[in-house]
């Protein structure tokens, strides 16, 4: 039997894609999709479904429907477990593909791209319809925050028959899908397409409305039968070292949201423009990688991404055998486009002239590893001080969660040490998404909303 290889070439050519902000992934034709779907072995124990996908997508059946180009059937299967696959199929790190049995040989089925083909086909063919509630309960729910978890919650509760109003402090919906993740990963018309359906179904959206400022949280709690908070993890982790107050040192989201708002014509001037400048990004994760891709498109002169952790192995480390999430080097589409990655570096001090940053001091970190290769702890190495030029610095070191001084205190809620907030279900107050679990992924925020919606529904049945 002829073996069909996994397609490796999934992006548009680098030379042209860095000239625009459109999605970097190329389109796949029907032949490529059927061939890729036919790589699925329809495993007796489908790890992709059981262990991989947090939403529980029934992947082998979806793959089979794609293989036979039965798009309607594929959409019916996918939409049973996932309300908004157009987002996950674009930005998910594909936990399902990691769990895929074929990933034992590093050649998983291209589940994410197959999922994207199913939902895009469904939109093109008019299969995606307004939500028809199971039956109307007459109960009213307020959802605070229109990020992926708030939107998923609104969808689920509306489907279960409740009236839903979503309060969002920004002008548009999407949360970090819109104001964090760059257009080159997710074009924003994809969000508006879904919001149009949610609105047409009957979900009410109140934009430019900040709870705790424009409307008191206690008011929501009194007015609605239940209130669900889905405000994400707004507090970024800072780097309080000498020189931090210098100009042109920003949190990553200030840079990314400015670029996204400019593309979306919400503002008519880029708030931060790094054209021709030396950029240093502190943090080697996804947010840092998004700053890299954005800096490349803005035509920065030099871009350096610094990470305190050591460079992971090129292939899965023995410390994370399949089907664990692998400890291995991740190379994003932005990393393929340019920039320099520095590993095992500690940022010591910012230097500047005339009040603006000009360079950064770094020292090497020497790491100790566990016998199976996991980095455990580090020491700074004497005599390794270096200084690199920096006209702009973006801090991409993750998020601390929710601040206890925010409006949550008006509802007698408290964040734990990691900034996560549990609701008070007996009082009809619920939380979901990153706010509840800590900073995570779009798919996990949605899966958490899906689970929490069941609790909200149970609560509403009793009031
Ligand atoms: C730069 C960046 C890139 C990322 N890339 C990826 C990726 O590629 N793949 C992936 O899976 N995950 C990614 N993530 C993580 C992902 O975006 C989050 O896990 C996800 O958005 C969390 O969803 P959420 O709905 O819980 O919170 P959020 O998306 O943060 O949404 C919270 C919403 O609440 C609103 N809000 C806050 N306070 C109030 C208030 N008082 N009143 C009214 N509204 C309020 C906010 O404006 C926002 O719209 C990324 C994160 C960042 C920062
Ligand atoms: S684990 Fe991979 S090969 Fe097996 S059913 Fe799932 S997608 Fe198909």
PDB file of C-alpha atoms and ligand atoms in Angstrom, residues 40-43 48 59-60 63 100-101 109 111, ligand 2:
ATOM      1  CA  UNK A  40      -6.545   8.551   9.488  1.00  0.00           C
ATOM      2  CA  UNK A  41      -6.449   4.942  10.718  1.00  0.00           C
ATOM      3  CA  UNK A  42      -9.832   5.126  12.522  1.00  0.00           C
ATOM      4  CA  UNK A  43      -8.083   3.822  15.632  1.00  0.00           C
ATOM      5  CA  UNK A  48      -7.147  12.406  19.241  1.00  0.00           C
ATOM      6  CA  UNK A  59     -12.325  13.381  14.957  1.00  0.00           C
ATOM      7  CA  UNK A  60     -12.148   9.978  13.209  1.00  0.00           C
ATOM      8  CA  UNK A  63     -12.000  12.691   8.974  1.00  0.00           C
ATOM      9  CA  UNK A 100      -2.810  11.267  17.343  1.00  0.00           C
ATOM     10  CA  UNK A 101      -1.392   7.733  17.186  1.00  0.00           C
ATOM     11  CA  UNK A 109      -3.049  13.438  10.719  1.00  0.00           C
ATOM     12  CA  UNK A 111      -6.650  17.358  11.986  1.00  0.00           C
TER      13      UNK A 111
HETATM   14  S1  LIG B   2      -5.524   9.105  16.614  1.00  0.00           S
HETATM   15 FE1  LIG B   2      -4.960   9.936  14.530  1.00  0.00          FE
HETATM   16  S2  LIG B   2      -5.046   8.128  13.197  1.00  0.00           S
HETATM   17 FE2  LIG B   2      -6.143   7.542  15.097  1.00  0.00          FE
HETATM   18  S3  LIG B   2      -8.337   8.027  14.734  1.00  0.00           S
HETATM   19 FE3  LIG B   2      -7.437   9.884  15.639  1.00  0.00          FE
HETATM   20  S4  LIG B   2      -6.780  11.151  13.863  1.00  0.00           S
HETATM   21 FE4  LIG B   2      -7.134   9.053  13.078  1.00  0.00          FE
END
